[in-house]
Coordinates of C-alpha atoms in Angstrom, one line a residue:
Chain A
M46 CA 27.5 -14.9 -42.2
S47 CA 26.5 -16.7 -45.9
T48 CA 22.5 -15.6 -44.8
T49 CA 24.6 -11.6 -46.0
T50 CA 22.8 -12.2 -49.4
E51 CA 19.5 -13.9 -48.3
K52 CA 19.9 -10.6 -45.4
A53 CA 19.9 -8.8 -48.1
R54 CA 17.9 -9.0 -51.1
G55 CA 14.7 -11.4 -49.9
P56 CA 13.0 -9.7 -47.0
R57 CA 13.4 -6.1 -48.4
K58 CA 11.5 -7.2 -51.8
A59 CA 8.5 -8.4 -49.7
G60 CA 8.6 -5.2 -48.1
A61 CA 8.4 -3.1 -51.5
A62 CA 5.2 -5.5 -52.3
P63 CA 3.8 -7.2 -49.7
S64 CA 2.2 -9.9 -51.5
P65 CA 1.9 -13.5 -50.8
A66 CA 3.4 -15.9 -52.6
P67 CA 6.5 -14.0 -53.9
G68 CA 6.7 -16.6 -57.6
G69 CA 9.2 -19.6 -57.7
S70 CA 8.6 -22.2 -55.2
R71 CA 11.5 -22.3 -53.6
G72 CA 10.2 -20.6 -50.5
R73 CA 8.1 -23.7 -49.3
T74 CA 10.2 -24.9 -46.5
P75 CA 11.0 -21.0 -44.5
S76 CA 15.2 -22.7 -44.1
M77 CA 17.1 -21.1 -41.3
G78 CA 19.0 -18.5 -43.1
V79 CA 15.7 -17.0 -44.5
Q80 CA 14.9 -17.0 -40.9
N81 CA 18.0 -15.3 -39.5
A82 CA 17.7 -12.5 -41.9
A83 CA 14.5 -12.0 -41.2
G84 CA 15.3 -11.4 -37.3
W85 CA 18.1 -9.5 -37.9
L86 CA 15.9 -7.1 -40.5
F87 CA 13.5 -6.0 -37.9
S88 CA 16.2 -5.9 -35.8
T89 CA 17.0 -3.7 -37.1
P90 CA 15.4 0.3 -36.7
F91 CA 15.1 -0.5 -33.0
L92 CA 18.9 -1.5 -32.0
V93 CA 20.1 1.2 -34.8
L94 CA 18.0 4.2 -32.6
F95 CA 19.1 2.1 -29.4
T96 CA 22.4 2.0 -29.9
V97 CA 22.1 6.5 -31.0
F98 CA 19.7 7.4 -29.1
M99 CA 20.3 4.9 -25.5
A100 CA 23.3 3.0 -25.9
F101 CA 26.2 5.6 -27.0
P102 CA 24.3 8.8 -24.2
I103 CA 24.9 6.1 -21.7
L104 CA 28.0 5.7 -22.1
A105 CA 29.4 9.1 -23.0
T106 CA 27.7 9.9 -20.0
L107 CA 30.4 8.2 -18.6
V108 CA 33.6 8.8 -20.7
M109 CA 32.2 12.5 -19.4
S110 CA 32.2 12.5 -16.1
F111 CA 35.7 12.4 -16.0
T112 CA 36.1 15.3 -18.1
D113 CA 36.1 19.4 -17.1
F114 CA 33.4 19.0 -19.8
G115 CA 31.7 22.5 -19.5
L116 CA 29.9 24.9 -21.6
R117 CA 32.4 25.4 -24.6
N118 CA 32.6 21.8 -25.1
V119 CA 28.8 21.3 -26.3
T120 CA 30.1 22.9 -29.3
R121 CA 33.5 21.4 -29.0
P122 CA 33.3 18.3 -27.2
W123 CA 37.2 17.3 -27.8
E124 CA 37.7 19.7 -25.6
A125 CA 37.0 18.5 -23.1
N126 CA 40.5 17.1 -20.3
F127 CA 41.2 14.2 -18.9
I128 CA 40.6 15.0 -15.0
G129 CA 40.4 10.6 -13.5
F130 CA 38.2 11.0 -10.5
E131 CA 37.9 14.2 -9.8
N132 CA 34.6 14.9 -9.8
Y133 CA 33.5 11.9 -8.2
V134 CA 36.1 13.3 -5.4
N135 CA 34.8 16.4 -5.9
L136 CA 30.9 15.6 -5.9
F137 CA 32.0 13.3 -2.0
G138 CA 33.0 16.8 -1.0
D139 CA 30.2 18.8 -1.9
E140 CA 27.8 19.5 0.7
K141 CA 24.8 20.5 -1.3
F142 CA 25.6 17.4 -3.3
L143 CA 24.7 14.9 -0.4
K144 CA 22.8 16.4 1.3
S145 CA 20.5 16.1 -2.0
L146 CA 21.9 12.6 -1.7
F147 CA 19.8 12.9 1.9
N148 CA 17.0 14.4 0.2
T149 CA 16.0 11.8 -2.8
G150 CA 16.6 9.1 0.1
Y151 CA 14.4 10.7 2.8
F152 CA 11.4 10.9 -0.3
V153 CA 12.4 6.8 -1.1
V154 CA 12.8 5.7 2.5
V155 CA 9.0 7.1 3.2
G156 CA 7.4 7.2 -0.1
V157 CA 7.7 3.6 -1.3
P158 CA 6.4 2.1 2.0
L159 CA 3.5 4.7 1.9
T160 CA 2.9 3.6 -1.4
I161 CA 3.0 0.4 -2.0
G162 CA 1.3 0.2 1.7
I163 CA -2.5 1.9 0.5
G164 CA -2.1 0.4 -2.7
L165 CA -2.3 -2.8 -1.3
V166 CA -5.0 -2.0 0.7
V167 CA -6.3 -0.9 -1.8
A168 CA -6.3 -3.4 -4.2
V169 CA -7.4 -6.3 -1.5
L170 CA -10.9 -3.7 -0.4
L171 CA -11.5 -3.4 -4.6
N172 CA -10.7 -7.0 -5.1
N173 CA -12.0 -8.7 -1.3
G174 CA -15.8 -6.2 -0.9
I175 CA -17.3 -5.1 -3.8
D176 CA -17.8 -6.6 -7.4
R177 CA -20.5 -3.9 -9.4
A178 CA -18.6 -0.4 -8.7
R179 CA -14.6 -2.5 -9.3
T180 CA -14.5 -0.1 -12.1
F181 CA -15.5 3.0 -10.9
F182 CA -13.7 3.1 -8.3
R183 CA -9.9 1.8 -10.0
V184 CA -10.3 4.4 -13.0
G185 CA -10.9 6.6 -9.7
L186 CA -7.9 5.7 -8.1
Y187 CA -6.2 5.6 -11.3
A188 CA -6.7 9.4 -12.8
P189 CA -4.1 10.7 -10.7
V190 CA -1.0 8.6 -12.5
V191 CA -2.3 9.3 -16.3
T192 CA -2.2 13.4 -16.0
T193 CA 0.6 15.0 -16.6
I194 CA 2.7 16.0 -13.4
V195 CA 3.4 19.4 -14.5
A196 CA -0.5 20.4 -14.7
V197 CA -0.9 18.3 -11.2
A198 CA 2.8 19.8 -9.2
V199 CA 0.7 24.2 -10.3
V200 CA -2.5 22.2 -9.1
W201 CA -1.2 20.6 -5.5
R202 CA 1.0 24.1 -5.1
F203 CA -3.2 25.8 -5.3
V204 CA -3.6 23.3 -3.0
L205 CA -0.7 23.2 -0.5
D206 CA -0.5 27.7 -0.6
P207 CA -0.9 29.5 2.2
S208 CA -3.1 32.0 1.9
D209 CA -5.7 31.1 -0.1
G210 CA -5.0 27.4 -0.3
L211 CA -8.0 24.3 -0.2
I212 CA -5.4 22.8 2.8
A213 CA -5.4 26.5 4.5
G214 CA -9.0 26.9 4.6
L215 CA -10.6 23.8 5.5
F216 CA -7.8 24.6 7.9
S217 CA -9.0 27.8 9.5
E218 CA -12.6 26.5 9.6
V219 CA -12.1 24.8 12.2
G220 CA -9.9 27.5 13.6
W221 CA -6.6 26.3 13.3
T222 CA -3.3 28.5 10.9
A223 CA -2.1 26.2 8.0
P224 CA 1.7 26.0 7.9
D225 CA 3.0 27.6 4.6
F226 CA 3.7 23.4 3.9
L227 CA 6.1 24.1 0.9
G228 CA 7.9 27.7 2.6
S229 CA 8.3 25.0 5.5
E230 CA 11.9 23.9 5.9
A231 CA 10.8 20.8 7.5
L232 CA 7.3 20.4 5.8
A233 CA 8.2 21.3 2.2
M234 CA 9.9 17.9 1.6
P235 CA 6.6 15.4 3.3
S236 CA 4.4 17.6 1.1
L237 CA 6.3 16.6 -2.6
I238 CA 5.9 12.8 -0.7
V239 CA 2.6 13.1 0.4
M240 CA 1.7 14.5 -3.3
A241 CA 3.9 11.1 -4.6
V242 CA 1.5 9.1 -2.9
W243 CA -1.4 10.3 -3.8
R244 CA -0.1 10.0 -7.8
N245 CA 1.5 6.8 -7.9
V246 CA -0.8 4.6 -5.7
G247 CA -2.8 4.3 -8.6
T248 CA -0.1 1.9 -11.2
V249 CA 0.3 0.4 -7.5
M250 CA -2.6 -0.9 -7.0
V251 CA -3.6 -1.9 -10.9
L252 CA -0.8 -3.4 -10.3
F253 CA -1.6 -6.0 -6.7
I254 CA -5.7 -6.6 -8.5
A255 CA -4.0 -8.6 -11.7
G256 CA -1.7 -9.8 -9.1
L257 CA -5.0 -10.8 -6.8
Q258 CA -7.0 -12.7 -9.1
A259 CA -4.4 -14.8 -10.7
I260 CA -4.5 -15.9 -6.9
P261 CA -6.9 -19.2 -7.5
T262 CA -9.7 -19.2 -5.8
E263 CA -9.6 -23.0 -4.9
V264 CA -6.9 -21.1 -1.9
R265 CA -8.9 -18.5 -1.0
E266 CA -12.2 -21.1 -0.6
A267 CA -9.4 -24.4 1.0
A268 CA -8.8 -21.4 3.7
K269 CA -12.1 -19.9 4.0
L270 CA -13.2 -23.9 4.7
D271 CA -10.8 -23.6 7.2
G272 CA -11.5 -20.8 9.0
A273 CA -9.2 -18.1 8.3
G274 CA -10.1 -15.1 9.2
V275 CA -10.0 -11.9 7.1
W276 CA -7.1 -11.6 8.8
Q277 CA -5.3 -15.1 8.3
E278 CA -6.3 -15.6 5.0
F279 CA -4.5 -12.3 4.1
R280 CA -1.3 -12.7 6.0
S281 CA -1.4 -16.9 4.8
I282 CA -2.4 -17.0 1.3
T283 CA -2.5 -13.5 0.1
V284 CA 0.2 -11.6 0.9
P285 CA 3.2 -14.6 0.0
L286 CA 1.2 -15.9 -3.5
L287 CA 1.8 -11.8 -4.0
R288 CA 5.1 -11.9 -3.7
P289 CA 6.6 -11.6 -7.0
T290 CA 4.0 -8.4 -7.9
L291 CA 4.5 -7.5 -4.7
L292 CA 8.6 -7.2 -5.6
Y293 CA 7.7 -6.2 -8.5
A294 CA 6.0 -3.2 -7.4
T295 CA 8.7 -2.3 -5.2
V296 CA 11.3 -1.6 -7.7
I297 CA 9.4 -0.5 -10.2
T298 CA 7.7 2.3 -7.3
T299 CA 11.5 3.1 -6.2
I300 CA 14.0 3.8 -9.1
G301 CA 10.4 5.5 -10.0
Y302 CA 11.3 7.7 -6.6
L303 CA 14.8 7.7 -6.7
N304 CA 14.6 9.4 -10.1
V305 CA 12.4 12.3 -8.8
F306 CA 12.6 15.1 -10.2
E307 CA 9.6 17.3 -11.9
E308 CA 7.6 17.1 -8.1
P309 CA 10.7 19.5 -6.7
F310 CA 11.0 21.3 -10.2
V311 CA 7.7 22.7 -9.8
M312 CA 6.9 22.7 -6.3
T313 CA 9.3 24.4 -4.9
Q314 CA 12.8 24.7 -6.5
G315 CA 14.7 22.2 -4.6
G316 CA 13.8 25.5 -2.0
P317 CA 13.5 26.3 0.7
S318 CA 17.3 26.2 1.5
D319 CA 18.1 23.1 -0.6
S320 CA 15.9 21.3 1.5
T321 CA 14.1 19.5 -1.6
L322 CA 16.9 19.0 -3.8
T323 CA 16.7 16.0 -4.8
V324 CA 20.3 14.3 -7.0
S325 CA 18.4 14.9 -10.4
L326 CA 17.0 18.0 -10.4
N327 CA 20.8 19.1 -9.0
M328 CA 21.8 16.5 -11.4
Y329 CA 19.5 19.5 -13.6
R330 CA 20.3 22.4 -12.8
E331 CA 24.7 21.4 -12.2
G332 CA 24.7 20.4 -16.3
F333 CA 22.2 22.9 -17.8
N334 CA 21.4 26.1 -15.9
F335 CA 25.3 26.0 -14.8
F336 CA 26.4 24.1 -17.9
H337 CA 28.9 21.6 -15.3
M338 CA 28.7 18.9 -17.8
G339 CA 31.2 16.9 -16.3
Y340 CA 30.3 17.6 -12.8
A341 CA 26.9 16.3 -13.4
S342 CA 28.0 12.7 -15.6
A343 CA 29.6 11.9 -12.3
M344 CA 26.0 12.5 -10.0
A345 CA 24.3 10.4 -12.8
Y346 CA 26.6 7.7 -11.8
V347 CA 26.4 7.7 -8.3
L348 CA 23.0 8.2 -9.1
F349 CA 22.4 5.2 -11.4
V350 CA 25.0 2.5 -9.2
V351 CA 22.8 4.0 -6.4
I352 CA 20.1 2.6 -8.3
M353 CA 21.5 -0.1 -9.2
G354 CA 22.3 -1.2 -5.7
I355 CA 19.2 -0.8 -4.0
T356 CA 17.5 -2.8 -7.2
V357 CA 19.5 -5.4 -6.8
L358 CA 19.3 -5.4 -3.2
Q359 CA 15.7 -6.2 -3.9
L360 CA 15.7 -8.7 -5.7
R361 CA 17.7 -10.4 -3.5
L362 CA 16.0 -9.5 0.5
L363 CA 12.4 -10.0 -1.5
K364 CA 12.6 -13.2 -3.3
D365 CA 15.1 -15.1 -0.5
N366 CA 12.0 -15.3 1.7
T367 CA 10.1 -16.7 -0.6
K368 CA 12.0 -20.1 -0.9
Chain B
M188 CA 11.4 -13.6 -16.6
S189 CA 11.0 -16.7 -18.6
A190 CA 9.1 -17.1 -21.9
T191 CA 6.2 -19.6 -20.7
S192 CA 4.0 -17.8 -18.8
S193 CA 2.9 -15.6 -21.7
K194 CA -0.5 -16.3 -21.2
A195 CA -2.9 -12.9 -22.2
P196 CA -3.7 -10.7 -20.0
V197 CA -6.5 -11.1 -16.8
G198 CA -9.6 -9.1 -17.8
P199 CA -12.0 -8.1 -15.6
L200 CA -12.7 -11.5 -13.7
K201 CA -16.7 -10.9 -12.7
S202 CA -16.7 -14.4 -12.9
R203 CA -16.1 -14.7 -8.6
A204 CA -19.4 -14.4 -8.1
T205 CA -18.8 -15.6 -3.9
K206 CA -22.4 -14.8 -1.9
Q207 CA -20.6 -13.8 0.6
R208 CA -22.6 -11.3 2.3
S209 CA -19.8 -10.6 5.5
V210 CA -20.2 -7.7 7.6
W211 CA -17.6 -5.8 6.4
R212 CA -18.6 -5.2 2.7
P213 CA -20.5 -1.7 3.4
L214 CA -17.4 -0.3 6.1
V215 CA -15.4 -1.3 2.9
Y216 CA -18.1 1.1 0.3
V217 CA -17.0 3.8 2.7
L218 CA -13.8 4.0 3.0
L219 CA -13.4 3.2 -0.6
S220 CA -15.3 6.0 -1.4
L221 CA -13.3 8.8 1.1
G222 CA -10.1 8.0 0.0
L223 CA -12.0 8.0 -3.6
L224 CA -13.1 11.9 -2.5
V225 CA -9.3 12.4 -0.6
M226 CA -7.9 11.8 -4.5
S227 CA -10.5 13.8 -7.1
A228 CA -10.4 16.3 -4.2
P229 CA -7.6 18.0 -5.9
F230 CA -8.9 17.6 -9.7
L231 CA -11.8 19.1 -8.4
W232 CA -10.6 21.3 -7.4
M233 CA -8.8 22.6 -9.7
G234 CA -12.0 21.6 -12.4
L235 CA -13.9 23.9 -9.6
S236 CA -11.7 27.0 -10.0
A237 CA -10.5 27.6 -13.0
F238 CA -14.2 28.9 -13.9
K239 CA -14.0 30.9 -10.4
T240 CA -13.2 34.8 -9.9
Q241 CA -10.4 36.1 -8.1
S242 CA -12.9 37.4 -5.1
E243 CA -13.3 33.5 -4.8
L244 CA -10.4 32.4 -5.3
S245 CA -8.9 33.5 -2.3
A246 CA -12.5 33.8 -0.2
S247 CA -10.8 31.9 3.6
P248 CA -12.8 29.5 4.3
P249 CA -12.2 28.5 1.1
V250 CA -15.2 28.2 -2.3
W251 CA -15.8 24.9 -3.4
I252 CA -18.8 25.4 -6.1
P253 CA -18.4 29.1 -7.4
T254 CA -21.3 31.4 -7.7
E255 CA -20.8 32.7 -10.0
W256 CA -19.4 30.4 -12.9
T257 CA -16.5 33.1 -15.0
L258 CA -14.6 31.9 -18.4
E259 CA -12.0 35.2 -17.2
N260 CA -9.2 32.9 -15.8
F261 CA -9.0 31.3 -19.7
R262 CA -9.0 34.7 -21.6
Q263 CA -6.1 35.9 -19.5
L264 CA -4.7 32.6 -20.0
L265 CA -4.5 32.7 -23.7
D266 CA -3.9 36.4 -23.9
K267 CA -1.0 35.3 -22.2
L268 CA -0.1 31.8 -23.3
D269 CA -0.6 30.3 -27.3
L270 CA -2.0 27.1 -25.1
P271 CA -3.2 26.4 -29.4
L272 CA 1.0 26.2 -30.8
Y273 CA 1.8 24.1 -27.8
F274 CA -1.5 22.5 -27.2
M275 CA -0.4 21.2 -31.7
N276 CA 3.6 20.7 -30.6
S277 CA 2.5 18.4 -27.8
V278 CA -0.4 17.0 -30.7
I279 CA 2.9 16.6 -34.1
V280 CA 5.1 15.2 -31.4
A281 CA 3.0 12.8 -29.6
V282 CA 1.3 11.8 -32.8
L283 CA 4.8 10.8 -34.3
V284 CA 6.6 9.2 -31.5
T285 CA 3.4 6.9 -30.4
V286 CA 3.1 6.0 -34.8
S287 CA 7.0 4.9 -35.1
N288 CA 7.1 2.9 -31.5
L289 CA 4.1 0.9 -33.2
V290 CA 6.2 0.1 -36.1
F291 CA 9.3 -0.2 -34.4
C292 CA 8.6 -2.2 -31.4
S293 CA 6.6 -4.0 -33.1
M294 CA 7.9 -5.4 -35.9
L295 CA 11.4 -6.4 -33.2
G296 CA 8.3 -8.0 -30.6
Y297 CA 7.7 -10.4 -33.7
A298 CA 11.3 -11.3 -34.1
L299 CA 11.4 -11.5 -30.2
A300 CA 8.4 -13.4 -30.3
K301 CA 8.0 -15.5 -33.6
L302 CA 11.7 -16.0 -35.3
N303 CA 14.3 -18.2 -34.8
F304 CA 17.6 -15.6 -35.1
A305 CA 20.9 -15.9 -33.4
G306 CA 21.5 -12.8 -31.3
R307 CA 17.8 -13.3 -30.1
N308 CA 18.1 -14.3 -26.7
K309 CA 21.2 -11.6 -26.3
I310 CA 18.9 -8.4 -27.9
F311 CA 15.7 -9.5 -25.5
G312 CA 18.4 -9.0 -22.7
L313 CA 18.9 -6.3 -24.2
V314 CA 15.8 -4.8 -24.2
L315 CA 15.0 -5.7 -19.7
G316 CA 18.1 -3.4 -19.7
A317 CA 17.0 -1.2 -21.9
L318 CA 13.7 -0.9 -19.6
M319 CA 16.1 -0.3 -16.1
V320 CA 18.6 2.6 -17.1
P321 CA 16.9 5.0 -15.9
G322 CA 16.7 8.6 -18.6
N323 CA 18.5 10.8 -16.4
L324 CA 21.6 9.1 -17.4
M325 CA 21.5 9.9 -21.1
L326 CA 20.2 13.6 -20.9
L327 CA 23.7 15.6 -21.0
P328 CA 25.1 14.3 -24.2
L329 CA 22.3 13.6 -25.1
F330 CA 21.8 17.8 -25.1
V331 CA 25.1 17.9 -27.0
L332 CA 24.1 15.1 -29.7
M333 CA 20.5 17.3 -30.6
S334 CA 23.6 20.5 -30.6
K335 CA 25.5 19.2 -33.0
L336 CA 23.1 17.9 -35.4
Q337 CA 20.9 21.0 -35.7
L338 CA 17.8 19.2 -34.0
I339 CA 17.1 21.4 -30.8
D340 CA 14.4 23.4 -30.9
S341 CA 13.6 20.8 -33.6
Y342 CA 10.5 18.2 -33.7
A343 CA 13.3 15.5 -34.4
G344 CA 14.8 16.7 -31.6
L345 CA 12.0 15.5 -29.7
V346 CA 10.5 12.8 -31.4
L347 CA 13.8 10.3 -31.8
P348 CA 15.2 10.0 -28.0
F349 CA 11.9 8.5 -27.5
A350 CA 10.6 6.4 -31.0
A351 CA 11.4 3.8 -30.2
G352 CA 10.9 2.5 -26.9
A353 CA 11.6 -0.7 -24.6
F354 CA 8.3 -1.1 -23.1
G355 CA 6.6 -1.8 -26.5
V356 CA 9.4 -3.6 -27.4
F357 CA 8.2 -5.8 -24.2
L358 CA 4.9 -5.4 -24.8
M359 CA 4.4 -6.1 -28.3
R360 CA 6.4 -9.4 -27.7
Q361 CA 4.7 -10.6 -24.3
F362 CA 0.9 -10.9 -26.9
M363 CA 3.2 -11.9 -30.4
Q364 CA 3.8 -15.1 -27.7
S365 CA 0.5 -16.3 -27.5
I366 CA 0.0 -16.7 -31.3
P367 CA 0.0 -20.5 -32.0
D368 CA 2.9 -21.0 -34.0
E369 CA 1.1 -23.1 -36.9
L370 CA -0.9 -20.4 -38.4
L371 CA 2.3 -18.3 -39.0
E372 CA 4.1 -21.7 -40.5
A373 CA 1.1 -21.7 -42.7
A374 CA 1.9 -19.5 -44.2
R375 CA 4.9 -20.0 -45.0
M376 CA 4.4 -22.6 -46.9
D377 CA 1.9 -20.7 -48.9
G378 CA 4.7 -18.6 -49.7
A379 CA 4.5 -15.3 -47.5
S380 CA 7.4 -13.5 -46.9
E381 CA 8.5 -12.8 -42.9
W382 CA 7.1 -9.4 -43.3
Y383 CA 3.6 -10.5 -45.1
I384 CA 3.2 -12.8 -41.6
F385 CA 4.0 -9.8 -39.7
W386 CA 2.7 -7.0 -41.5
R387 CA -0.7 -9.1 -43.1
I388 CA -1.6 -11.8 -40.8
V389 CA -0.1 -10.8 -36.7
M390 CA -0.5 -7.4 -36.8
P391 CA -4.9 -8.0 -37.0
L392 CA -4.2 -10.4 -34.7
V393 CA -2.6 -8.1 -32.5
K394 CA -4.7 -4.7 -32.3
P395 CA -5.5 -4.8 -28.4
A396 CA -2.3 -4.5 -27.5
L397 CA -1.5 -1.8 -30.7
A398 CA -4.7 -0.1 -29.1
T399 CA -2.9 -0.8 -25.4
L400 CA 0.8 1.0 -26.8
S401 CA -0.8 3.6 -29.1
I402 CA -2.4 5.3 -25.9
F403 CA 0.7 4.4 -23.6
T404 CA 2.9 6.0 -26.1
F405 CA 0.9 8.8 -26.6
L406 CA 0.4 10.1 -22.7
G407 CA 4.0 8.9 -22.9
S408 CA 4.9 11.7 -24.8
W409 CA 1.6 14.1 -24.1
N410 CA 3.3 14.1 -20.4
N411 CA 7.1 14.4 -21.3
F412 CA 8.2 17.3 -19.4
V413 CA 12.0 16.3 -18.8
W414 CA 13.6 15.5 -22.4
P415 CA 11.3 18.6 -23.7
L416 CA 12.7 21.2 -21.1
I417 CA 16.3 20.3 -22.6
A418 CA 15.6 20.4 -25.9
T419 CA 13.8 23.7 -27.0
N420 CA 14.6 27.2 -26.3
D421 CA 12.6 28.3 -28.4
P422 CA 9.1 29.0 -26.3
D423 CA 7.8 28.3 -30.2
K424 CA 9.0 24.9 -29.8
Y425 CA 7.5 24.4 -26.4
T426 CA 4.8 21.6 -25.6
L427 CA 2.6 22.0 -22.6
P428 CA 4.5 20.7 -20.4
V429 CA 7.1 22.8 -20.5
A430 CA 4.5 26.3 -21.0
L431 CA 2.7 25.6 -18.6
A432 CA 6.2 25.1 -16.0
T433 CA 8.2 28.1 -17.6
F434 CA 4.6 30.5 -16.3
A435 CA 4.6 29.4 -13.3
T436 CA 8.0 29.4 -12.4
D437 CA 8.3 32.3 -12.8
P438 CA 6.4 34.9 -10.8
N439 CA 7.0 37.4 -13.5
K440 CA 3.8 35.8 -15.6
A441 CA 2.2 34.5 -13.2
G442 CA 2.1 36.8 -11.7
G443 CA 0.8 34.4 -8.4
S444 CA -2.4 33.6 -10.5
N445 CA -4.3 30.2 -9.0
G446 CA -7.1 31.1 -11.6
M447 CA -4.9 31.4 -14.1
L448 CA -2.7 28.5 -13.5
M449 CA -6.0 26.3 -12.4
A450 CA -7.2 27.1 -15.9
G451 CA -3.9 26.0 -17.7
A452 CA -4.0 22.7 -15.5
F453 CA -8.0 22.0 -16.2
L454 CA -6.4 22.7 -20.2
I455 CA -3.7 19.8 -20.5
V456 CA -5.4 18.0 -18.0
L457 CA -9.3 17.2 -18.9
P458 CA -7.7 15.6 -23.2
V459 CA -5.8 13.4 -21.1
L460 CA -8.6 12.3 -18.3
V461 CA -11.7 11.8 -21.3
V462 CA -8.9 9.2 -23.2
F463 CA -8.2 7.5 -20.1
I464 CA -12.0 6.9 -19.1
A465 CA -13.4 5.7 -22.7
L466 CA -10.2 3.4 -22.5
Q467 CA -9.5 2.6 -19.2
R468 CA -9.4 -1.2 -19.8
H469 CA -6.7 -1.0 -22.3
F470 CA -4.2 0.9 -19.1
T471 CA -5.0 -1.7 -16.6
Q472 CA -4.2 -4.3 -18.7
G473 CA -0.9 -2.9 -20.1
I474 CA 0.6 -2.5 -16.9
A475 CA -0.7 -6.2 -15.8
T476 CA 1.1 -7.0 -18.8
A477 CA 3.9 -5.7 -18.1
G478 CA 3.1 -6.6 -14.8
M479 CA 3.1 -11.0 -15.0
K480 CA 6.2 -10.6 -16.9

């Protein structure tokens, strides 16, 4: 730590007066010391914010999950009692939590393959069949991603409305009666999944387009010269070379879906009969509606462990296949 | 995650004009057009419904184009919901978040890309780790922390947790790595301070990346819902999404009026869509850069 004096002086002075060559010949060859000090100084704002608003809360969640942290502890945190693993034990006897875990799993298991599959197909279509209108289609298909989820959820509620919604109207034109999508235990979750796929397919598509464009043209042309058909080219060239992108897209989509909150919050409030109650929504309710914050913290950690486990598993599975 | 593959992101590769008039092409166009129609239907439905009268809103079979366009839904909505206030709240928070991210993420991005310092790899590891942590894990203590700091219902409380994001650091580092070291060495030889190099040489060179980061951060903040929902109790401090969600999920307020809700959704979504269409290249670039590691 011989750099501490430079750390305190050099760069700060430069920051105050950002002029070149601050006189003197001392700084001719930049020493490692200067870079060291500058490196830490440039990192400081991020590190401070990271520590206070991320590292500390992550650890605090863990600590809280072993306590009976409740409403009164919001003002007096130190009065919370340490109760060991009680919250965790209770979670796995809590039918509501188990249901929310199941619902989240349902959402991921159906939603992720649909999103990835459709995104991939659209990207391949856009990349092979179309030159002129590519931007037009890409913009159109990506638009749902950038729009405010709450507004979009409100719109979808209306689209699915059994009395005057868009889909109900389309059904009645062919003489059918539309089911009450969001009011039905069986159909509410599939409806949310359709909406999530609609919303997220654009992200995946853009990733795949970037991945496809990184595949050298020669490889494709060689395949074509060897007489590969469209399907063969897709299977033996596109998919293997796209594997890193596929891995990345799958992992981020899965993480996003495991955290699903806004869709059920705005569209169904977890209902009917908790059929769309996800872990995140459950955690929000326990924590901020009922102020069972210790219990909710345990939920957050269970979800976190599940996410980490699935991510590691995906990285293993999808990577090992390549080599 | 090696540091080597940090080339500038792919632009629109128009060069691949393989003159293959395949039989598939018309089919591809039909498929994509159908897809686009399905994808944009909810937006069209929203935009048109916002201008419909009550009777047309509940008409069956559905009416797509309103026969008489009306602003009644907007008028009613503005009566019940102080949209200009929420709009300003959203703008203030998003601007503050964006500016602080531009500065802080670029600073760390520069250090990670161009400064040789002890602990650099550890900090980069921290950034990558932070990318993977779900935001839900922090909500509960963050709320307690903000309550203790008396920052609930304040702009600071809405901004601080998002003032510097790992994604921004990652993005800036990727872009800054493509700046030649010789350029920076030359400046150092001339006696320029690291701050001068960063602020006057590097930052102007990464303007496209800054544009990408601004758009992402601004929209991320604009669309953010969970934290503002938690960090505000006073309706005067609501951001647009929180105000709309509170309005939409309260049967006493919206009273099931889809017209008003469509007008509200229209007002929130329209600016975003316009900005997106105008700047769409930066979006796809940012996503592609992040995805290529």
